[in-house]
Coordinates of C-alpha atoms and ligand atoms in Angstrom, one line a residue:
Chain A
M671 CA 2.1 -39.9 -32.0
I672 CA -0.9 -40.0 -29.6
H673 CA 0.7 -37.1 -27.7
D674 CA 1.0 -35.0 -30.9
I675 CA -2.5 -35.8 -31.9
Y676 CA -3.6 -34.6 -28.5
T677 CA -1.7 -31.4 -28.8
I678 CA -3.4 -30.5 -32.1
Y679 CA -6.7 -31.5 -30.6
L680 CA -6.1 -29.4 -27.6
R681 CA -5.5 -26.3 -29.7
E682 CA -8.8 -27.0 -31.5
M683 CA -10.6 -27.2 -28.2
L684 CA -9.0 -24.0 -26.9
R685 CA -10.2 -22.3 -30.0
L686 CA -13.7 -23.8 -29.6
R687 CA -13.8 -22.4 -26.1
R688 CA -13.2 -18.9 -27.5
Q689 CA -15.9 -19.4 -30.0
R690 CA -18.8 -19.9 -27.7
V691 CA -20.7 -17.2 -29.5
R692 CA -20.4 -19.2 -32.8
L693 CA -21.6 -22.3 -31.0
V694 CA -24.7 -20.5 -29.9
T695 CA -25.4 -18.9 -33.2
T696 CA -25.3 -22.3 -35.0
I697 CA -27.9 -23.6 -32.6
V698 CA -30.4 -20.9 -33.7
M699 CA -31.1 -22.5 -37.1
P700 CA -32.0 -25.9 -35.7
L701 CA -34.0 -24.3 -33.0
L702 CA -36.1 -22.4 -35.6
W703 CA -36.6 -25.6 -37.6
L704 CA -37.8 -27.6 -34.6
G705 CA -39.7 -24.8 -32.8
I706 CA -41.5 -23.4 -35.8
I707 CA -41.6 -25.9 -38.7
G708 CA -41.6 -28.9 -36.4
N709 CA -44.5 -27.6 -34.3
A710 CA -46.5 -26.2 -37.3
F711 CA -46.4 -29.5 -39.2
N712 CA -46.9 -31.4 -36.0
N713 CA -50.4 -30.1 -35.8
A714 CA -51.1 -30.3 -39.6
F715 CA -50.1 -33.9 -39.7
K716 CA -51.8 -35.0 -36.5
T717 CA -54.6 -36.7 -38.3
V718 CA -52.8 -38.4 -41.2
G719 CA -49.3 -38.3 -39.9
S720 CA -48.8 -40.9 -37.3
S721 CA -49.4 -43.9 -39.5
L722 CA -47.1 -42.5 -42.2
L723 CA -44.4 -41.2 -40.0
G724 CA -44.6 -43.8 -37.3
G725 CA -44.9 -41.1 -34.7
D726 CA -45.4 -37.3 -34.3
F727 CA -43.7 -35.0 -36.8
L728 CA -41.6 -33.2 -34.3
S729 CA -40.0 -36.4 -33.2
F730 CA -39.6 -37.5 -36.8
L731 CA -37.9 -34.2 -37.7
T732 CA -35.5 -34.0 -34.8
P733 CA -32.9 -36.6 -35.9
G734 CA -33.0 -35.0 -39.4
I735 CA -32.3 -31.6 -38.0
L736 CA -29.6 -33.0 -35.8
I737 CA -27.8 -34.6 -38.8
M738 CA -28.2 -31.4 -40.8
T739 CA -26.6 -29.2 -38.1
M740 CA -23.8 -31.7 -37.6
V741 CA -23.1 -31.9 -41.3
F742 CA -22.8 -28.1 -41.5
T743 CA -20.6 -27.8 -38.5
A744 CA -18.3 -30.7 -39.4
T745 CA -17.8 -29.4 -43.0
I746 CA -17.1 -25.9 -41.9
S747 CA -14.7 -27.1 -39.2
G748 CA -12.8 -29.1 -41.8
I749 CA -12.6 -26.0 -44.0
T750 CA -11.1 -23.9 -41.2
T751 CA -7.7 -25.5 -42.0
V752 CA -7.6 -23.0 -44.8
F753 CA -7.7 -20.3 -42.2
D754 CA -4.7 -21.9 -40.6
R755 CA -3.0 -21.7 -44.0
E756 CA -4.0 -18.1 -44.4
F757 CA -2.9 -17.1 -41.0
G758 CA 0.2 -19.1 -41.1
F759 CA -0.3 -21.4 -38.1
L760 CA -0.2 -24.4 -40.5
K761 CA 3.5 -23.6 -41.0
E762 CA 4.1 -23.7 -37.3
M763 CA 2.6 -27.2 -37.2
L764 CA 4.4 -28.3 -40.3
V765 CA 7.9 -27.3 -39.1
A766 CA 7.4 -29.0 -35.7
P767 CA 9.0 -32.4 -35.3
I768 CA 5.7 -34.3 -35.6
K769 CA 4.1 -36.4 -38.3
R770 CA 1.6 -34.9 -40.8
E771 CA -0.8 -37.6 -39.9
S772 CA -0.9 -36.4 -36.3
I773 CA -2.0 -32.9 -37.5
L774 CA -4.7 -34.5 -39.7
I775 CA -6.1 -36.8 -37.1
G776 CA -6.0 -34.1 -34.4
K777 CA -7.9 -31.8 -36.6
M778 CA -10.4 -34.5 -37.5
F779 CA -11.1 -35.3 -33.9
G780 CA -11.4 -31.6 -33.1
G781 CA -14.1 -31.2 -35.7
V782 CA -15.9 -34.4 -34.7
S783 CA -16.0 -33.2 -31.0
Q784 CA -17.4 -29.9 -32.0
A785 CA -20.2 -31.5 -34.2
I786 CA -21.0 -34.1 -31.5
L787 CA -21.2 -31.4 -28.9
Q788 CA -23.8 -29.6 -31.0
G789 CA -25.7 -32.8 -31.6
I790 CA -26.0 -33.3 -27.8
I791 CA -27.2 -29.7 -27.3
I792 CA -29.9 -30.3 -29.9
I793 CA -31.0 -33.5 -28.2
V794 CA -31.3 -31.7 -24.9
L795 CA -33.3 -28.9 -26.6
A796 CA -35.5 -31.4 -28.3
I797 CA -36.2 -33.1 -24.9
F798 CA -37.4 -29.8 -23.6
M799 CA -39.7 -29.4 -26.6
G800 CA -41.3 -32.7 -25.7
V801 CA -39.6 -35.1 -28.1
S802 CA -39.4 -38.4 -26.4
F803 CA -36.3 -40.5 -27.0
S804 CA -37.7 -43.3 -25.0
G805 CA -38.5 -46.8 -26.2
A806 CA -36.1 -47.9 -28.8
S807 CA -33.5 -45.2 -28.3
S808 CA -29.9 -46.3 -28.0
I809 CA -27.3 -43.8 -26.8
P810 CA -24.3 -45.8 -28.1
G811 CA -26.1 -46.2 -31.5
M812 CA -26.7 -42.5 -31.7
L813 CA -23.1 -41.6 -30.8
L814 CA -21.8 -44.1 -33.3
T815 CA -24.0 -42.6 -36.1
M816 CA -23.0 -39.1 -35.0
F817 CA -19.4 -40.0 -35.1
L818 CA -19.5 -41.6 -38.5
V819 CA -21.4 -38.7 -40.1
S820 CA -19.3 -36.0 -38.5
I821 CA -15.9 -37.6 -39.3
A822 CA -17.1 -38.1 -42.9
F823 CA -17.9 -34.4 -43.4
V824 CA -14.9 -33.1 -41.5
S825 CA -12.8 -35.1 -43.9
L826 CA -14.8 -33.7 -46.8
G827 CA -14.2 -30.2 -45.5
L828 CA -10.4 -30.9 -45.2
A829 CA -10.4 -32.3 -48.8
V830 CA -12.3 -29.3 -50.1
A831 CA -10.1 -26.8 -48.2
S832 CA -6.9 -28.4 -49.6
K833 CA -8.2 -27.8 -53.2
I834 CA -10.3 -24.6 -53.0
K835 CA -8.8 -21.4 -51.7
S836 CA -11.6 -18.8 -52.0
M837 CA -14.6 -17.9 -49.9
E838 CA -16.7 -18.1 -53.1
G839 CA -15.5 -21.6 -53.6
F840 CA -16.8 -22.6 -50.2
Q841 CA -20.2 -21.0 -50.8
M842 CA -20.4 -23.1 -54.0
I843 CA -19.6 -26.3 -52.1
M844 CA -22.1 -25.5 -49.5
N845 CA -24.9 -24.6 -52.0
F846 CA -24.3 -27.2 -54.6
L847 CA -23.1 -30.2 -52.6
I848 CA -23.9 -30.0 -48.9
Q849 CA -27.4 -28.5 -49.1
P850 CA -28.6 -30.9 -51.9
M851 CA -27.3 -33.8 -49.9
I852 CA -29.3 -32.7 -46.9
F853 CA -32.5 -32.0 -48.9
L854 CA -32.2 -35.4 -50.6
S855 CA -31.5 -37.3 -47.4
G856 CA -35.0 -37.7 -46.0
A857 CA -34.1 -35.5 -43.1
F858 CA -37.3 -33.5 -43.4
Y859 CA -39.8 -36.0 -44.9
P860 CA -40.5 -39.7 -45.2
V861 CA -38.8 -41.3 -48.2
K862 CA -41.5 -43.9 -49.0
T863 CA -44.0 -41.4 -50.3
L864 CA -41.6 -39.7 -52.8
P865 CA -42.2 -40.0 -56.5
S866 CA -39.9 -42.7 -57.8
W867 CA -37.6 -40.5 -59.9
L868 CA -36.7 -38.5 -56.7
K869 CA -36.4 -41.7 -54.7
I870 CA -33.4 -42.7 -56.9
F871 CA -31.5 -39.6 -55.8
V872 CA -32.4 -40.2 -52.2
R873 CA -31.3 -43.8 -52.4
I874 CA -27.8 -43.0 -53.9
N875 CA -27.2 -40.3 -51.3
P876 CA -25.0 -41.8 -48.5
L877 CA -26.4 -39.2 -46.1
T878 CA -29.9 -40.8 -46.4
Y879 CA -28.5 -43.8 -44.5
G880 CA -27.1 -41.6 -41.8
V881 CA -30.4 -39.9 -41.2
D882 CA -32.2 -43.3 -41.2
A883 CA -29.7 -44.8 -38.7
M884 CA -30.1 -41.7 -36.5
R885 CA -33.8 -41.9 -36.6
Y886 CA -33.7 -45.6 -35.7
F887 CA -31.4 -45.1 -32.7
A888 CA -33.2 -42.0 -31.5
I889 CA -36.9 -42.8 -31.9
G890 CA -37.1 -46.3 -33.3
I891 CA -38.3 -45.5 -36.8
N892 CA -36.5 -46.7 -39.8
E893 CA -36.9 -47.3 -43.5
F894 CA -33.9 -49.5 -44.2
N895 CA -32.1 -52.2 -42.3
V896 CA -30.0 -50.4 -39.7
I897 CA -27.0 -52.7 -40.4
L898 CA -27.2 -51.7 -44.1
D899 CA -27.4 -48.0 -42.9
L900 CA -24.3 -48.3 -40.8
T901 CA -22.3 -50.3 -43.4
I902 CA -22.9 -47.7 -46.1
L903 CA -22.2 -44.9 -43.7
A904 CA -18.9 -46.5 -42.6
I905 CA -17.8 -47.1 -46.1
F906 CA -18.6 -43.5 -47.0
S907 CA -16.7 -42.2 -44.0
I908 CA -13.6 -44.3 -44.7
L909 CA -13.6 -43.1 -48.4
L910 CA -13.8 -39.5 -47.3
I911 CA -11.1 -39.9 -44.6
L912 CA -8.8 -41.3 -47.2
L913 CA -9.7 -38.5 -49.6
G914 CA -9.2 -35.8 -47.0
G915 CA -5.9 -37.4 -45.9
H916 CA -4.7 -37.6 -49.4
F917 CA -5.4 -34.0 -50.3
F918 CA -4.1 -32.8 -46.9
R919 CA -0.8 -34.6 -47.2
K920 CA -0.3 -32.9 -50.6
T921 CA -0.4 -29.4 -49.2
Chain B
M878 CA 50.7 -37.7 -32.3
Q879 CA 48.0 -35.4 -31.2
R880 CA 47.1 -32.3 -33.0
V881 CA 45.5 -29.4 -31.2
E882 CA 43.3 -27.5 -33.4
K883 CA 40.7 -24.8 -32.9
M884 CA 37.8 -26.4 -34.6
Q885 CA 35.1 -24.2 -36.0
R886 CA 32.1 -26.5 -36.3
Q887 CA 29.6 -25.8 -39.1
A888 CA 26.0 -25.2 -37.9
I889 CA 24.8 -24.9 -41.5
K890 CA 26.4 -26.2 -44.7
I891 CA 24.9 -25.6 -48.1
E892 CA 26.3 -27.1 -51.3
G893 CA 25.3 -26.1 -54.8
L894 CA 21.7 -25.5 -53.8
V895 CA 19.2 -25.0 -56.6
K896 CA 15.4 -24.4 -56.3
R897 CA 13.2 -24.0 -59.3
F898 CA 9.5 -23.0 -59.4
N899 CA 8.4 -24.0 -62.8
D900 CA 10.4 -21.6 -65.0
I901 CA 11.7 -19.4 -62.2
I902 CA 15.0 -20.2 -60.7
A903 CA 14.6 -18.9 -57.1
V904 CA 17.9 -20.2 -55.8
N905 CA 20.8 -20.7 -58.2
E906 CA 23.8 -22.8 -57.1
V907 CA 24.2 -21.4 -53.6
S908 CA 27.0 -22.7 -51.4
L909 CA 27.5 -21.4 -47.9
E910 CA 29.0 -22.5 -44.6
I911 CA 27.8 -20.9 -41.3
N912 CA 29.7 -21.4 -38.1
E913 CA 28.3 -22.4 -34.8
G914 CA 27.4 -19.5 -32.7
E915 CA 27.6 -16.8 -35.3
I916 CA 24.9 -14.4 -36.5
F917 CA 24.8 -14.7 -40.3
A918 CA 22.7 -12.4 -42.5
L919 CA 21.4 -13.1 -46.0
L920 CA 21.0 -9.6 -47.4
G921 CA 19.2 -8.9 -50.6
P922 CA 16.3 -7.2 -52.3
N923 CA 12.8 -8.6 -52.5
G924 CA 12.6 -11.8 -54.6
A925 CA 16.3 -12.6 -54.2
G926 CA 15.5 -16.1 -52.9
K927 CA 16.1 -15.6 -49.1
T928 CA 12.8 -17.1 -47.9
T929 CA 13.3 -20.0 -50.3
I930 CA 16.7 -20.8 -48.8
I931 CA 15.3 -20.6 -45.3
S932 CA 12.3 -22.8 -46.2
I933 CA 14.6 -25.5 -47.6
L934 CA 16.8 -25.4 -44.5
A935 CA 13.7 -25.7 -42.3
T936 CA 12.6 -28.7 -44.4
L937 CA 9.4 -27.0 -45.6
L938 CA 10.6 -27.1 -49.3
K939 CA 12.6 -29.7 -51.1
P940 CA 15.5 -28.5 -53.1
T941 CA 15.6 -29.1 -56.9
S942 CA 19.2 -30.1 -56.6
G943 CA 22.2 -29.6 -54.3
R944 CA 22.5 -30.5 -50.6
A945 CA 22.1 -28.8 -47.3
Y946 CA 22.9 -29.8 -43.8
V947 CA 21.8 -28.3 -40.5
N948 CA 23.7 -29.4 -37.4
G949 CA 25.2 -32.1 -39.6
Y950 CA 21.7 -33.5 -40.6
N951 CA 20.7 -33.7 -44.2
V952 CA 17.6 -31.5 -44.6
V953 CA 15.9 -33.9 -47.0
K954 CA 16.9 -37.3 -45.6
E955 CA 16.9 -36.4 -41.9
A956 CA 14.1 -33.9 -41.9
E957 CA 12.8 -34.9 -38.5
K958 CA 16.1 -34.5 -36.8
V959 CA 16.6 -31.1 -38.4
R960 CA 13.2 -30.0 -37.2
K961 CA 14.0 -31.0 -33.7
S962 CA 17.1 -28.8 -33.6
I963 CA 15.9 -25.6 -35.2
G964 CA 13.6 -22.7 -34.3
I965 CA 12.1 -20.4 -36.9
V966 CA 10.4 -17.1 -37.2
F967 CA 8.6 -17.0 -40.5
Q968 CA 8.4 -13.9 -42.7
D969 CA 4.6 -14.0 -42.5
P970 CA 2.8 -14.0 -39.1
S971 CA 2.2 -17.6 -37.8
L972 CA 0.6 -17.2 -34.4
D973 CA -2.9 -18.4 -33.5
D974 CA -4.4 -15.1 -32.6
Q975 CA -7.5 -16.7 -31.0
L976 CA -5.2 -18.0 -28.3
T977 CA -3.4 -16.2 -25.6
A978 CA 0.4 -15.7 -25.7
R979 CA 0.8 -18.4 -23.0
E980 CA -1.4 -20.8 -24.9
N981 CA 0.6 -20.3 -28.1
L982 CA 3.8 -21.0 -26.3
D983 CA 2.3 -24.0 -24.5
I984 CA 1.1 -25.6 -27.7
H985 CA 4.5 -25.0 -29.2
A986 CA 6.2 -26.6 -26.2
R987 CA 4.0 -29.6 -26.4
L988 CA 4.7 -30.0 -30.1
Y989 CA 8.4 -30.1 -29.2
H990 CA 7.8 -32.6 -26.3
I991 CA 9.0 -30.4 -23.5
P992 CA 7.9 -31.9 -20.2
K993 CA 5.2 -30.1 -18.1
E994 CA 7.4 -28.6 -15.4
E995 CA 9.9 -27.2 -17.8
R996 CA 7.2 -26.0 -20.1
R997 CA 5.9 -23.6 -17.4
R998 CA 9.4 -22.4 -16.5
R999 CA 10.4 -21.8 -20.2
I1000 CA 7.3 -19.9 -21.0
R1001 CA 8.1 -17.5 -18.2
E1002 CA 11.7 -17.2 -19.2
V1003 CA 11.1 -16.5 -22.9
L1004 CA 8.2 -14.1 -22.2
E1005 CA 10.4 -12.2 -19.7
M1006 CA 13.1 -12.0 -22.2
V1007 CA 10.9 -10.3 -24.8
E1008 CA 9.2 -8.3 -22.1
L1009 CA 5.7 -9.7 -22.6
Y1010 CA 5.3 -11.6 -19.3
E1011 CA 2.6 -9.2 -18.1
R1012 CA 0.6 -9.9 -21.2
A1013 CA 0.9 -13.7 -21.0
D1014 CA -2.8 -14.2 -20.7
S1015 CA -4.0 -11.7 -23.3
L1016 CA -5.3 -12.9 -26.6
V1017 CA -2.8 -12.5 -29.3
K1018 CA -5.3 -10.7 -31.5
T1019 CA -5.0 -7.7 -29.1
F1020 CA -1.3 -7.4 -29.7
S1021 CA 0.4 -4.8 -31.8
G1022 CA 2.6 -5.9 -34.8
G1023 CA 5.8 -5.5 -32.8
M1024 CA 4.5 -7.5 -29.8
K1025 CA 3.4 -10.3 -32.1
R1026 CA 6.9 -10.3 -33.6
R1027 CA 8.5 -10.5 -30.2
L1028 CA 6.2 -13.3 -29.2
E1029 CA 7.2 -15.2 -32.4
I1030 CA 10.8 -14.8 -31.5
A1031 CA 10.1 -16.0 -28.0
R1032 CA 8.3 -19.0 -29.4
G1033 CA 11.2 -19.8 -31.8
L1034 CA 13.4 -20.0 -28.7
M1035 CA 11.1 -22.1 -26.4
H1036 CA 12.7 -25.4 -27.2
K1037 CA 16.3 -24.1 -27.0
P1038 CA 17.1 -24.7 -30.7
S1039 CA 20.8 -24.6 -31.5
V1040 CA 20.0 -22.9 -34.8
L1041 CA 17.4 -20.1 -35.1
F1042 CA 16.1 -18.9 -38.5
L1043 CA 14.7 -15.3 -38.6
D1044 CA 13.1 -14.5 -41.9
E1045 CA 12.8 -10.7 -42.1
P1046 CA 12.4 -10.3 -38.3
T1047 CA 11.6 -6.6 -38.4
L1048 CA 9.6 -6.4 -41.6
G1049 CA 7.1 -3.6 -41.5
L1050 CA 7.9 -2.5 -38.0
D1051 CA 8.7 1.0 -36.9
P1052 CA 12.3 2.0 -36.2
Q1053 CA 12.0 2.0 -32.5
T1054 CA 10.5 -1.5 -32.3
R1055 CA 13.1 -2.6 -34.8
R1056 CA 15.9 -1.5 -32.5
H1057 CA 14.2 -3.3 -29.6
I1058 CA 14.2 -6.6 -31.6
W1059 CA 17.8 -6.1 -32.6
N1060 CA 18.7 -6.1 -28.9
Y1061 CA 17.0 -9.5 -28.3
I1062 CA 18.9 -10.9 -31.3
K1063 CA 22.2 -9.6 -30.0
K1064 CA 21.4 -11.3 -26.6
L1065 CA 21.0 -14.6 -28.3
K1066 CA 24.7 -14.6 -29.3
N1067 CA 25.6 -14.8 -25.6
E1068 CA 23.5 -18.0 -25.3
G1069 CA 25.5 -19.6 -28.2
V1070 CA 22.6 -19.8 -30.6
T1071 CA 23.5 -19.8 -34.3
V1072 CA 21.3 -17.2 -36.0
L1073 CA 20.6 -17.1 -39.7
L1074 CA 18.6 -14.1 -40.5
T1075 CA 17.4 -12.6 -43.7
T1076 CA 16.7 -9.0 -44.3
H1077 CA 16.5 -6.4 -47.0
Y1078 CA 17.5 -3.6 -44.6
M1079 CA 21.1 -2.8 -45.0
E1080 CA 21.4 -1.3 -41.5
E1081 CA 20.0 -4.4 -39.9
A1082 CA 22.6 -6.7 -41.5
D1083 CA 25.3 -4.2 -40.8
S1084 CA 24.6 -3.8 -37.1
L1085 CA 23.6 -7.4 -36.2
A1086 CA 25.6 -9.8 -38.4
D1087 CA 29.1 -11.3 -37.8
R1088 CA 29.0 -12.2 -41.5
I1089 CA 26.8 -11.2 -44.4
A1090 CA 26.1 -12.8 -47.7
I1091 CA 24.7 -10.5 -50.3
I1092 CA 22.2 -12.4 -52.5
D1093 CA 20.7 -11.2 -55.7
N1094 CA 18.6 -13.1 -58.2
G1095 CA 19.1 -16.4 -56.4
K1096 CA 22.9 -16.1 -56.4
I1097 CA 25.3 -15.2 -53.6
V1098 CA 27.2 -12.2 -55.0
V1099 CA 29.7 -11.8 -52.2
F1100 CA 30.1 -12.7 -48.5
G1101 CA 32.2 -11.7 -45.6
T1102 CA 32.2 -9.6 -42.4
P1103 CA 30.7 -6.2 -42.8
S1104 CA 34.1 -4.5 -42.7
E1105 CA 35.6 -7.0 -45.1
L1106 CA 32.9 -6.3 -47.5
K1107 CA 33.4 -2.6 -47.2
D1108 CA 37.1 -2.8 -47.4
S1109 CA 36.9 -5.0 -50.4
I1110 CA 35.7 -2.2 -52.6
G1111 CA 38.4 0.3 -51.6
G1112 CA 38.9 3.1 -49.1
D1113 CA 36.4 5.8 -49.8
V1114 CA 33.4 6.5 -52.0
I1115 CA 33.1 9.8 -53.7
K1116 CA 29.8 11.2 -55.2
I1117 CA 29.9 14.1 -57.6
R1118 CA 27.0 16.2 -58.9
C1119 CA 27.8 18.4 -61.8
S1120 CA 26.5 20.1 -64.9
N1121 CA 27.8 17.4 -67.3
V1122 CA 28.2 14.1 -65.7
S1123 CA 29.2 12.1 -68.8
K1124 CA 31.9 14.5 -69.8
L1125 CA 33.5 14.5 -66.4
K1126 CA 33.2 10.7 -66.3
D1127 CA 35.1 10.4 -69.5
R1128 CA 37.8 12.7 -68.3
L1129 CA 38.1 10.6 -65.1
H1130 CA 38.3 7.4 -67.1
E1131 CA 41.1 8.9 -69.3
N1132 CA 43.0 9.6 -66.0
G1133 CA 42.6 6.0 -64.8
F1134 CA 39.7 6.4 -62.4
D1135 CA 37.0 3.8 -62.3
A1136 CA 34.0 6.1 -62.4
K1137 CA 30.3 5.1 -62.8
I1138 CA 27.2 7.1 -63.3
I1139 CA 24.3 6.1 -61.0
N1140 CA 21.1 8.0 -60.6
G1141 CA 22.6 11.1 -62.3
E1142 CA 25.7 11.1 -60.0
I1143 CA 29.2 10.1 -60.6
I1144 CA 30.4 7.4 -58.2
L1145 CA 34.0 6.8 -57.6
H1146 CA 35.9 4.3 -55.5
V1147 CA 39.4 5.6 -54.3
N1148 CA 41.9 4.8 -51.6
V1149 CA 42.1 8.2 -50.0
A1150 CA 39.4 10.7 -51.0
E1151 CA 41.3 13.8 -49.8
K1152 CA 44.1 13.2 -52.3
V1153 CA 41.8 12.7 -55.2
I1154 CA 39.4 15.6 -54.8
P1155 CA 41.8 18.3 -55.9
K1156 CA 42.5 16.2 -59.0
I1157 CA 38.8 16.1 -59.8
F1158 CA 38.6 19.9 -59.6
S1159 CA 41.6 20.2 -61.9
L1160 CA 39.8 17.9 -64.4
S1161 CA 36.5 19.8 -64.3
S1162 CA 37.3 22.9 -66.4
G1163 CA 34.2 24.0 -68.3
I1164 CA 32.0 21.8 -66.0
E1165 CA 30.2 23.3 -63.1
I1166 CA 30.6 21.1 -60.0
H1167 CA 27.5 21.3 -57.7
S1168 CA 28.7 19.1 -55.0
I1169 CA 31.3 16.5 -54.0
M1170 CA 30.7 14.2 -51.1
Y1171 CA 32.8 11.4 -49.8
K1172 CA 32.3 8.8 -47.2
E1173 CA 33.5 5.4 -46.2
P1174 CA 31.7 2.8 -48.2
S1175 CA 28.4 1.5 -46.8
L1176 CA 26.8 -1.9 -47.6
E1177 CA 24.8 0.0 -50.2
D1178 CA 28.0 0.8 -52.0
V1179 CA 29.0 -2.8 -51.7
F1180 CA 25.8 -4.0 -53.2
L1181 CA 26.2 -1.4 -56.0
H1182 CA 29.8 -2.4 -56.7
Y1183 CA 29.1 -6.1 -57.0
T1184 CA 25.7 -6.1 -58.7
G1185 CA 26.1 -2.9 -60.8
R1186 CA 22.7 -1.8 -59.6
A1187 CA 21.6 0.7 -57.0
Y1188 CA 19.9 -0.9 -53.9
R1189 CA 16.5 0.6 -53.4
E1190 CA 15.3 -0.3 -49.9
E1191 CA 12.3 2.0 -50.0
E1192 CA 10.9 0.3 -53.1
A1193 CA 11.3 -3.1 -51.5
S1194 CA 9.7 -2.1 -48.3
G1195 CA 6.8 -0.5 -50.2
I1196 CA 6.0 -3.9 -51.7
D1197 CA 6.3 -5.5 -48.3
R1198 CA 3.9 -3.0 -46.8
I1199 CA 1.3 -4.0 -49.4
R1200 CA 2.1 -7.6 -48.7
M1201 CA 1.8 -7.2 -44.9
R1202 CA -1.6 -5.6 -45.4
M1203 CA -2.7 -8.5 -47.5
V1204 CA -1.5 -11.0 -44.9
R1205 CA -3.3 -9.1 -42.1
R1206 CA -6.7 -9.1 -43.8
Ligands
ADP1678 N1 5.8 -21.1 -54.1 C1 6.4 -20.4 -55.1 N2 6.0 -20.6 -56.4 C2 6.5 -19.9 -57.4 N3 7.4 -19.0 -57.3 C3 7.9 -18.7 -56.0 C4 7.4 -19.4 -54.9 N4 8.0 -19.0 -53.8 C5 8.9 -18.0 -54.2 N5 8.8 -17.9 -55.6 C6 9.6 -17.0 -56.4 O1 11.0 -17.2 -56.1 C7 11.7 -16.0 -56.0 C8 12.4 -15.9 -54.7 O2 11.4 -15.7 -53.7 P1 11.7 -15.5 -52.1 O3 12.6 -16.7 -51.7 O4 10.4 -15.4 -51.4 O5 12.5 -14.2 -52.1 P2 12.9 -13.2 -50.9 O6 12.5 -13.9 -49.6 O7 14.3 -13.0 -51.0 O8 12.1 -12.0 -51.0 C9 10.7 -14.9 -56.4 O9 10.9 -14.6 -57.7 C10 9.4 -15.5 -56.1 O10 8.4 -15.0 -56.9
MG1679 MG1 11.3 -13.3 -48.2

């Protein structure tokens, strides 16, 4: 079983190696966010910011952008199973003497590795931009958060891919589910100053707790209890893994 | 007492197989036995149910009713054992074209738990067999359709399956590449592999298969060796073009000939054409005969005889070409 999971994972990694260009292009967006928006607001907020944000804006924004990028990458990587179906390789895996679960788990870890790799690249870029991860930062904590967020959204992608078969359908999911979740997660702004009606949406959004945990482990700023963050995030991930597994097995 | 008996073991056994998709009956009460080491062809037009049968045997689809065994294993209850012992080349492309040929084969070998050393050796062996060894490290997306098909056949053989399924192995390929692939398939026979192939090309079934089952609308119409099938419908086929086909047909009927009109021609099965042709002329007074041709029956004639319809290969392959284009997109 472990052996089969590794085989599926190996294929994902071989593909990833061929897609270096894609890896670079997906770094452009977060780079623009940090380089332009981050620096612009950094100066604007200099006077009022630090008390509200608990630090400079660029540092505040970095964990948010990191989560945003990983959510996109993870979801898309889950969705690529559809391409397997379209291009027939799924059949090659299904007819092999291995368990369906191995295919599922191998693919999940493939997507998770890809997302975490991107997360690490963003951290390195941010360090070059002068963001300091010193003080409270915890590498195991960051990795744990990154893992939970990415496996949740890879699974979501897998579930979506098992149900929806058109490119338009994916655009819909990206625009009406993923983007709102990111905008309502406090990735770009502090939650405590929001009007209370908006706060409700932010509070019920599981991704909020992912961003909060990431911010805590990266730069030591948090709004909620970090144990609460991780608990909610873990429950969210498990639910999505079960959902993704359920739909995938049905195909 | 000991009895010495030449045993023909069955590689595949199908009993009363039925597969429904909602209201369509794709496979309707099919029973077949395929011997070890033989090349067996399922021949039939598009939509006959060939792919559905292969998918059931390869454990990718569950039958609605009936039973099927591959190498003695039940395809539903012992799916994993079946999967271990078969190789398959799907009708639609199933390579990862972002990987190289070698990587595709390596992943396949790992999926079938072939140990590392043997993996390397087998990759070389199968690639040499399909004459792709020089291109081992090229990305599959740079391959032509024929090269991809050869690579898929090589992949299907990697783990030395005792039964190999080939679903339309030469679909959409040019005649030269097709002949190339036929040669590989013939070579397999020497290695003792049982091959079940599907095709809608008459010539393919005729030149490759030890035995053929003609399938139409989910049912096996007739099966046997190519020559058995041809002999079964009589010695020769005569085709007549004339100015009044129905009149001549009626006269032939009156004289005890089993004549049919197909595509504006009279078709006649007889034992010895040379003896019958003078008789046709003597019956044709008042009717202008444009041409009379006769030949030994082909599989086309066999199909026609047993289904009552003409076999239109071009039409079928036209649909396939559209299909292939859709798949390639
Ligand atoms: N997944 C499916 N759902 C519904 N109908 C199907 C499905 N697969 C095949 N069919 C139908 O079953 C019949 C047999 O198809 P198939 O086995 O692909 O034929 P062949 O391979 O001989 O061309 C066709 O009428 C086809 O439309
Ligand atoms: Mg078919």
